[in-house]
Short mmCIF file of C-alpha atoms and ligand atoms in Angstrom, two decimals:
data_model
loop_
_atom_site.label_atom_id
_atom_site.label_comp_id
_atom_site.label_asym_id
_atom_site.label_seq_id
_atom_site.Cartn_x
_atom_site.Cartn_y
_atom_site.Cartn_z
CA MET N 793 -22.38 -9.48 42.87
CA ALA N 794 -21.14 -9.55 39.09
CA GLU N 795 -23.67 -6.84 38.13
CA GLN N 796 -22.23 -4.53 40.73
CA GLU N 797 -18.60 -5.30 39.43
CA LEU N 798 -19.73 -4.52 35.94
CA LYS N 799 -21.34 -1.09 36.97
CA ALA N 800 -18.23 -0.02 38.63
CA LEU N 801 -15.98 -1.23 35.72
CA ARG N 802 -18.36 0.63 33.00
CA LEU N 803 -18.04 3.76 35.26
CA ARG N 804 -14.38 3.67 35.00
CA ILE N 805 -14.60 3.04 31.27
CA ASP N 806 -16.99 6.08 31.04
CA SER N 807 -14.43 8.15 32.93
CA LEU N 808 -11.31 7.10 30.65
CA ASP N 809 -13.19 7.62 27.40
CA GLU N 810 -13.94 11.38 28.63
CA LYS N 811 -10.18 11.87 29.39
CA ILE N 812 -9.33 9.94 26.04
CA LEU N 813 -11.67 12.37 24.19
CA GLU N 814 -10.28 15.33 25.69
CA LEU N 815 -6.67 14.31 24.93
CA ILE N 816 -7.87 13.56 21.04
CA SER N 817 -9.42 16.90 20.78
CA GLU N 818 -6.14 18.68 22.18
CA ARG N 819 -4.13 16.68 19.88
CA ALA N 820 -6.27 17.83 16.87
CA ARG N 821 -6.09 21.52 18.05
CA CYS N 822 -2.35 20.86 18.12
CA ALA N 823 -2.55 19.85 14.53
CA GLN N 824 -4.56 22.76 13.59
CA GLU N 825 -1.80 24.85 15.08
CA VAL N 826 0.73 22.94 13.14
CA ALA N 827 -1.05 24.00 9.96
CA ARG N 828 -1.04 27.53 11.04
CA VAL N 829 2.79 27.74 11.63
CA LYS N 830 3.31 26.02 8.20
CA MET N 831 1.11 28.32 6.30
CA GLY N 832 2.81 31.34 8.17
CA SER N 833 6.37 30.19 7.24
CA LEU N 834 6.02 30.02 3.65
CA ALA N 835 8.12 31.63 1.06
CA GLU N 836 6.61 33.84 -1.55
CA GLY N 837 4.76 31.28 -4.09
CA GLU N 838 5.80 28.21 -1.88
CA VAL N 839 2.99 25.78 -1.41
CA PRO N 840 2.36 24.42 2.01
CA VAL N 841 3.29 20.79 2.85
CA PHE N 842 0.67 19.57 5.37
CA TYR N 843 1.12 15.62 4.75
CA ARG N 844 4.51 14.47 6.21
CA PRO N 845 5.03 10.70 5.70
CA GLU N 846 8.52 10.66 7.57
CA ARG N 847 6.83 12.19 10.59
CA GLU N 848 3.96 10.03 10.55
CA ALA N 849 6.36 6.95 10.34
CA GLN N 850 8.27 8.35 13.31
CA VAL N 851 4.90 8.83 15.20
CA LEU N 852 3.71 5.49 14.64
CA LYS N 853 7.06 3.63 15.56
CA ARG N 854 7.26 5.64 18.82
CA VAL N 855 3.83 4.51 19.70
CA MET N 856 4.91 0.89 18.79
CA ASP N 857 8.08 1.17 20.82
CA ARG N 858 6.17 2.42 24.06
CA ASN N 859 3.28 0.09 23.72
CA GLN N 860 3.11 -2.33 26.84
CA GLY N 861 0.02 -4.16 25.89
CA PRO N 862 -2.48 -5.65 26.38
CA LEU N 863 -3.27 -4.36 22.94
CA GLY N 864 -0.68 -5.52 20.14
CA ASN N 865 1.79 -2.99 18.58
CA GLU N 866 -0.24 -3.40 15.28
CA GLU N 867 -3.50 -2.82 16.95
CA MET N 868 -2.23 0.13 18.73
CA ALA N 869 -0.67 1.71 15.74
CA ARG N 870 -3.72 1.31 13.76
CA LEU N 871 -5.62 3.15 16.24
CA PHE N 872 -3.06 6.09 16.14
CA ARG N 873 -2.91 5.99 12.38
CA GLU N 874 -6.55 6.76 12.41
CA ILE N 875 -6.21 9.82 14.78
CA MET N 876 -3.43 11.02 12.84
CA SER N 877 -5.49 10.68 9.62
CA SER N 878 -8.22 12.80 11.15
CA CYS N 879 -5.84 15.40 12.30
CA LEU N 880 -4.37 15.89 8.94
CA ALA N 881 -7.88 16.03 7.53
CA LEU N 882 -8.24 19.04 9.78
CA GLU N 883 -5.03 20.62 8.22
CA GLN N 884 -5.92 19.61 4.69
CA PRO N 885 -8.03 16.72 3.35
CA LEU N 886 -5.96 14.42 1.35
CA LYS N 887 -7.24 13.23 -2.03
CA VAL N 888 -6.06 9.60 -2.85
CA ALA N 889 -6.68 7.87 -6.14
CA TYR N 890 -6.40 4.01 -6.18
CA LEU N 891 -6.88 0.93 -8.40
CA GLY N 892 -10.52 0.54 -8.16
CA PRO N 893 -13.51 -0.27 -7.95
CA GLU N 894 -14.49 0.10 -4.33
CA GLY N 895 -13.49 -3.11 -2.29
CA THR N 896 -10.08 -3.73 -4.03
CA PHE N 897 -7.03 -4.81 -1.92
CA THR N 898 -5.71 -1.57 -3.22
CA GLN N 899 -8.33 0.52 -1.30
CA ALA N 900 -7.58 -1.56 1.67
CA ALA N 901 -3.84 -0.92 1.26
CA ALA N 902 -4.78 3.03 0.83
CA MET N 903 -6.76 3.09 4.12
CA LYS N 904 -4.02 1.13 5.88
CA HIS N 905 -1.47 3.72 4.92
CA PHE N 906 -3.60 7.08 5.01
CA GLY N 907 -6.25 6.15 7.35
CA HIS N 908 -9.86 6.52 6.70
CA ALA N 909 -10.07 10.34 6.80
CA VAL N 910 -9.13 10.83 3.13
CA ILE N 911 -11.17 11.54 0.20
CA SER N 912 -10.56 8.28 -2.09
CA LYS N 913 -10.99 7.85 -5.81
CA PRO N 914 -11.32 4.48 -7.43
CA MET N 915 -9.70 4.37 -10.74
CA ALA N 916 -10.35 1.72 -13.51
CA ALA N 917 -6.73 1.06 -14.36
CA ILE N 918 -3.14 1.39 -12.94
CA ASP N 919 -2.30 3.70 -15.65
CA GLU N 920 -5.19 6.15 -14.71
CA VAL N 921 -3.93 6.27 -11.12
CA PHE N 922 -0.67 7.52 -12.43
CA ARG N 923 -2.50 10.01 -14.79
CA GLU N 924 -4.88 11.45 -11.94
CA VAL N 925 -1.66 12.27 -9.80
CA ALA N 926 0.37 13.60 -12.72
CA ALA N 927 -2.82 15.84 -13.64
CA GLY N 928 -2.73 17.16 -9.94
CA ALA N 929 -6.34 15.81 -9.59
CA VAL N 930 -5.38 14.16 -6.27
CA ASN N 931 -2.48 14.32 -3.87
CA PHE N 932 -1.30 10.75 -4.14
CA GLY N 933 -2.11 7.39 -5.83
CA VAL N 934 -1.94 3.92 -4.54
CA VAL N 935 -0.85 1.03 -7.02
CA PRO N 936 0.19 -2.58 -6.29
CA VAL N 937 3.68 -3.43 -7.15
CA GLU N 938 4.44 -6.94 -6.34
CA ASN N 939 2.99 -10.08 -4.58
CA SER N 940 4.66 -12.61 -3.00
CA THR N 941 3.19 -15.72 -4.80
CA GLU N 942 2.79 -14.20 -8.30
CA GLY N 943 5.77 -11.58 -8.65
CA ALA N 944 5.67 -8.27 -10.12
CA VAL N 945 2.93 -6.27 -11.35
CA ASN N 946 4.17 -5.18 -14.57
CA HIS N 947 1.64 -2.48 -15.29
CA THR N 948 3.01 -0.60 -12.54
CA LEU N 949 6.64 -1.06 -13.37
CA ASP N 950 5.76 -0.08 -16.98
CA SER N 951 3.83 3.05 -15.81
CA PHE N 952 6.85 4.33 -13.91
CA LEU N 953 8.63 4.43 -17.44
CA GLU N 954 6.18 6.79 -18.75
CA HIS N 955 5.46 9.15 -15.82
CA ASP N 956 7.51 11.17 -13.64
CA MET N 957 6.26 10.08 -10.12
CA VAL N 958 7.83 10.11 -6.85
CA ILE N 959 7.50 7.27 -4.63
CA CYS N 960 6.56 8.36 -1.02
CA GLY N 961 5.62 5.25 0.76
CA GLU N 962 4.99 1.66 0.80
CA VAL N 963 2.53 -0.87 2.67
CA GLU N 964 2.30 -4.58 2.62
CA LEU N 965 -0.90 -6.38 3.03
CA ARG N 966 -1.58 -9.99 3.86
CA ILE N 967 -4.01 -10.99 0.96
CA HIS N 968 -6.57 -13.67 2.15
CA HIS N 969 -9.03 -14.84 -0.38
CA HIS N 970 -12.65 -16.27 0.09
CA LEU N 971 -14.99 -18.00 -1.96
CA LEU N 972 -18.06 -15.84 -2.13
CA VAL N 973 -21.59 -16.22 -3.36
CA GLY N 974 -24.69 -14.12 -3.37
CA GLU N 975 -27.97 -15.20 -1.83
CA ASN N 976 -29.46 -16.93 -5.13
CA THR N 977 -26.49 -19.54 -5.60
CA LYS N 978 -26.60 -22.88 -4.05
CA THR N 979 -23.21 -24.65 -3.02
CA ASP N 980 -23.68 -27.45 -5.22
CA SER N 981 -24.51 -25.62 -8.42
CA ILE N 982 -21.67 -23.27 -9.07
CA SER N 983 -20.85 -23.32 -12.62
CA ARG N 984 -18.54 -20.39 -12.88
CA ILE N 985 -15.86 -18.67 -10.63
CA TYR N 986 -15.02 -14.98 -11.11
CA SER N 987 -11.79 -13.28 -10.08
CA HIS N 988 -8.51 -11.29 -11.14
CA ALA N 989 -6.23 -13.39 -12.99
CA GLN N 990 -3.49 -12.79 -10.19
CA SER N 991 -6.20 -14.02 -7.71
CA LEU N 992 -7.07 -17.08 -9.37
CA ALA N 993 -3.40 -18.05 -9.76
CA GLN N 994 -3.06 -17.48 -6.04
CA CYS N 995 -5.79 -20.13 -5.41
CA ARG N 996 -5.00 -22.47 -8.27
CA LYS N 997 -4.34 -25.64 -6.02
CA TRP N 998 -7.34 -24.95 -4.10
CA LEU N 999 -9.46 -24.61 -7.12
CA ASP N 1000 -7.91 -27.69 -8.57
CA ALA N 1001 -8.84 -29.62 -5.43
CA HIS N 1002 -12.30 -28.54 -4.66
CA TYR N 1003 -13.80 -27.23 -8.06
CA PRO N 1004 -11.70 -28.91 -10.87
CA ASN N 1005 -14.30 -28.64 -13.38
CA VAL N 1006 -15.78 -25.27 -12.97
CA GLU N 1007 -15.04 -22.52 -15.24
CA ARG N 1008 -12.65 -19.92 -14.23
CA VAL N 1009 -13.46 -16.39 -15.50
CA ALA N 1010 -10.72 -13.52 -15.25
CA VAL N 1011 -12.34 -9.94 -14.68
CA SER N 1012 -10.47 -6.62 -14.32
CA SER N 1013 -10.62 -6.93 -10.38
CA ASN N 1014 -11.79 -8.98 -7.25
CA ALA N 1015 -14.20 -6.29 -6.38
CA GLU N 1016 -15.58 -6.63 -10.10
CA ALA N 1017 -16.01 -10.19 -9.46
CA ALA N 1018 -17.84 -9.86 -6.24
CA LYS N 1019 -20.13 -7.21 -7.81
CA ARG N 1020 -21.04 -9.57 -10.71
CA VAL N 1021 -22.00 -12.53 -8.54
CA LYS N 1022 -24.05 -10.32 -6.35
CA GLY N 1023 -26.79 -10.59 -9.08
CA GLU N 1024 -26.03 -13.73 -10.65
CA TRP N 1025 -27.21 -17.32 -10.15
CA ASN N 1026 -25.02 -20.07 -9.58
CA SER N 1027 -21.68 -18.23 -9.79
CA ALA N 1028 -18.92 -17.53 -7.11
CA ALA N 1029 -16.29 -14.81 -6.70
CA ILE N 1030 -12.84 -15.03 -5.25
CA ALA N 1031 -12.21 -11.74 -3.52
CA GLY N 1032 -11.20 -10.44 -0.07
CA ASP N 1033 -13.17 -9.04 3.15
CA MET N 1034 -13.56 -5.51 1.78
CA ALA N 1035 -15.29 -6.77 -1.40
CA ALA N 1036 -17.37 -9.43 0.62
CA GLY N 1037 -18.57 -6.83 2.88
CA LEU N 1038 -19.29 -4.15 0.38
CA TYR N 1039 -21.52 -6.54 -1.78
CA GLY N 1040 -23.06 -8.54 1.02
CA LEU N 1041 -21.89 -11.91 0.06
CA THR N 1042 -21.29 -15.24 1.97
CA ARG N 1043 -18.32 -16.92 2.43
CA LEU N 1044 -18.55 -20.37 1.46
CA ALA N 1045 -14.80 -21.05 2.15
CA GLU N 1046 -12.29 -18.68 3.86
CA LYS N 1047 -8.69 -17.97 3.14
CA ILE N 1048 -8.29 -20.19 0.27
CA GLU N 1049 -5.05 -18.95 -0.88
CA ASP N 1050 -2.30 -21.46 -1.92
CA ARG N 1051 0.40 -19.90 0.39
CA PRO N 1052 -0.62 -18.84 3.94
CA ASP N 1053 1.90 -15.91 3.51
CA ASN N 1054 0.45 -14.60 0.44
CA SER N 1055 1.06 -10.82 0.55
CA THR N 1056 1.10 -7.87 -1.82
CA ARG N 1057 3.14 -4.70 -1.52
CA PHE N 1058 1.76 -1.39 -2.76
CA LEU N 1059 3.35 1.94 -3.37
CA MET N 1060 2.00 5.29 -2.99
CA ILE N 1061 3.08 7.76 -5.64
CA GLY N 1062 2.95 11.54 -5.54
CA ASN N 1063 5.12 14.69 -6.38
CA GLN N 1064 6.40 15.11 -2.91
CA GLU N 1065 10.14 14.10 -1.89
CA VAL N 1066 10.26 12.65 1.49
CA PRO N 1067 13.19 13.62 3.90
CA PRO N 1068 15.10 10.68 5.69
CA THR N 1069 13.94 9.00 8.84
CA GLY N 1070 16.91 6.94 9.32
CA ASP N 1071 14.87 3.79 8.45
CA ASP N 1072 14.24 4.21 4.68
CA LYS N 1073 14.16 2.58 1.36
CA THR N 1074 14.72 3.76 -2.21
CA SER N 1075 13.69 2.81 -5.49
CA ILE N 1076 15.39 3.44 -8.82
CA ILE N 1077 15.25 2.59 -12.31
CA VAL N 1078 18.61 1.87 -14.24
CA SER N 1079 19.28 1.19 -17.84
CA MET N 1080 22.64 -0.52 -18.82
CA SER N 1081 24.18 -0.66 -22.18
CA ASN N 1082 23.81 -4.14 -23.81
CA LYS N 1083 27.17 -5.69 -23.15
CA PRO N 1084 28.33 -8.65 -21.21
CA GLY N 1085 28.76 -8.16 -17.23
CA ALA N 1086 26.43 -5.13 -17.32
CA LEU N 1087 24.27 -6.41 -14.49
CA HIS N 1088 27.26 -7.40 -12.38
CA GLU N 1089 28.84 -3.81 -12.97
CA LEU N 1090 25.51 -2.36 -11.69
CA LEU N 1091 25.45 -4.55 -8.50
CA VAL N 1092 28.97 -4.39 -7.58
CA PRO N 1093 28.87 -0.89 -5.90
CA PHE N 1094 25.97 -2.12 -3.88
CA HIS N 1095 27.95 -4.98 -2.51
CA ASP N 1096 31.13 -3.05 -1.99
CA ASN N 1097 29.34 -0.43 0.21
CA GLY N 1098 27.17 -2.98 2.19
CA ILE N 1099 23.85 -1.80 0.89
CA ASP N 1100 21.15 -4.22 1.11
CA LEU N 1101 19.02 -4.65 -1.95
CA THR N 1102 15.46 -5.73 -1.40
CA ARG N 1103 14.29 -6.49 -4.89
CA ILE N 1104 15.57 -6.25 -8.43
CA GLU N 1105 13.15 -6.73 -11.63
CA THR N 1106 13.89 -6.52 -15.24
CA ARG N 1107 11.52 -5.32 -17.83
CA PRO N 1108 11.79 -4.76 -21.60
CA SER N 1109 12.81 -1.43 -22.77
CA ARG N 1110 10.12 0.98 -24.15
CA SER N 1111 12.57 2.80 -26.72
CA GLY N 1112 15.95 2.19 -27.97
CA LYS N 1113 17.38 4.15 -25.00
CA TRP N 1114 16.16 2.04 -22.54
CA THR N 1115 17.62 -1.18 -23.76
CA TYR N 1116 17.53 -3.22 -20.45
CA VAL N 1117 15.71 -1.52 -17.60
CA PHE N 1118 16.17 -2.69 -14.00
CA PHE N 1119 13.79 -1.69 -11.32
CA ILE N 1120 16.03 -1.87 -8.02
CA ASP N 1121 14.96 -1.35 -4.30
CA PHE N 1122 17.50 -1.02 -1.52
CA VAL N 1123 17.82 0.03 2.14
CA GLY N 1124 18.79 3.61 2.80
CA HIS N 1125 17.78 7.15 1.57
CA HIS N 1126 19.27 8.83 -1.63
CA ARG N 1127 20.59 11.54 0.68
CA ASP N 1128 22.77 9.44 2.67
CA PRO N 1129 26.30 9.84 1.75
CA LEU N 1130 26.95 6.04 1.18
CA VAL N 1131 24.01 5.79 -1.05
CA LYS N 1132 25.02 9.04 -2.98
CA GLY N 1133 28.27 7.66 -3.68
CA VAL N 1134 26.87 4.42 -5.16
CA LEU N 1135 24.23 6.36 -7.21
CA GLU N 1136 27.19 8.46 -8.67
CA LYS N 1137 29.20 5.46 -9.30
CA ILE N 1138 26.36 3.64 -11.07
CA SER N 1139 25.39 6.76 -13.29
CA GLN N 1140 28.87 6.74 -14.74
CA GLU N 1141 28.16 3.16 -16.02
CA ALA N 1142 24.63 3.42 -16.99
CA VAL N 1143 22.72 4.60 -19.81
CA ALA N 1144 20.22 6.11 -17.70
CA LEU N 1145 19.43 6.36 -13.90
CA LYS N 1146 16.21 7.62 -12.43
CA VAL N 1147 15.66 7.79 -8.72
CA LEU N 1148 12.14 6.91 -8.26
CA GLY N 1149 11.95 8.05 -4.57
CA SER N 1150 13.31 7.32 -0.96
CA TYR N 1151 10.56 6.66 1.51
CA PRO N 1152 10.14 5.15 5.18
CA LYS N 1153 9.94 1.46 5.50
CA ALA N 1154 6.48 0.26 5.92
CA VAL N 1155 5.66 0.70 9.69
CA LEU N 1156 2.09 -1.04 9.77
O1 PRE G 1216 3.93 17.09 12.34
C1 PRE G 1216 3.23 17.50 11.37
O2 PRE G 1216 3.89 18.06 10.41
C2 PRE G 1216 1.68 17.57 11.18
O3 PRE G 1216 0.85 18.05 10.35
C3 PRE G 1216 0.96 16.72 12.40
C4 PRE G 1216 0.61 15.27 11.82
C5 PRE G 1216 0.12 14.47 13.17
O4 PRE G 1216 -1.21 14.51 13.43
O5 PRE G 1216 1.00 14.07 14.07
C6 PRE G 1216 -0.53 15.31 10.85
C7 PRE G 1216 -0.20 15.16 9.56
C8 PRE G 1216 1.21 14.79 8.95
O6 PRE G 1216 1.05 14.17 8.27
C9 PRE G 1216 2.13 14.48 10.25
C10 PRE G 1216 1.81 14.50 11.47
#
């Protein structure tokens, strides 16, 4: 009886899959038409813009708004994320550089934002991601910017002072760390634990409780740590799912981060300005002169206009001109009249003001 029921259900699934297949193909043909229209409407010397983050954010939001389950909103949006990624690859395969090596959380963030149909390129350092984008070798770069446990990623903030880059998107990733070992390591004979310094810090309490006397070795990334322990005896790595899968390691302990809400925010950097979607964020760098009340003066126009600040970081200046440098994120787009007014007000008081970009708030 159950056998009969199963057979009937599988026939229904086969027939639904055929319809889905036909619909996805029709959507892909539509994307090809979009590319043709974009190419046909170019002014002389104009370069076509195939990737449209503002449109992608709208598509994903629409899917989430209309979704009635049983699949969750995030799950459904992830499926559409991949469909759109493949459709875009038909128009133009995007090249994306990220902080590598393969298996890093930054690679996972790049896939979450752009989908898997991009050509991705691991870079050895944050600054190299910036340089690769500046040189035009890739369309976009992905770099970490802040972690909920450990704070700002200063290398990224400093790179914005050195390069002219446009931020065109953000993505947040829940960071789960696991204790991983290769096949030659016995649980009771671990003498060294490798990971990135930030990850070791994010798991400090757990390590103090479970491996208080084991040497902790900071390496350039979690993926590098995973790569090392693959061939090494009696050592373990702290890294995430991607690195564990990539290097075929065993999980001795899962989700060992001290804070269960441990998350990292990543930025997409490129050269393309993103039009408003109605649900955007803006990042700016401001330097104020070294006088009492300078920070207050900077913040008052935001308060007076009811603009929500989401982050403020201070970095030492790199030159005499940038005495104090503030990195500020706020809700709104730099083309909104209210935001425009605030930026004009600030630039009257500031030594320098640079808009790093306005971009859709993370949807996924
Ligand atoms: O609407 C567009 O401009 C498209 O190119 C289509 C499409 C899509 O598949 O929906 C593909 C890529 C863009 O990044 C945004 C959306």
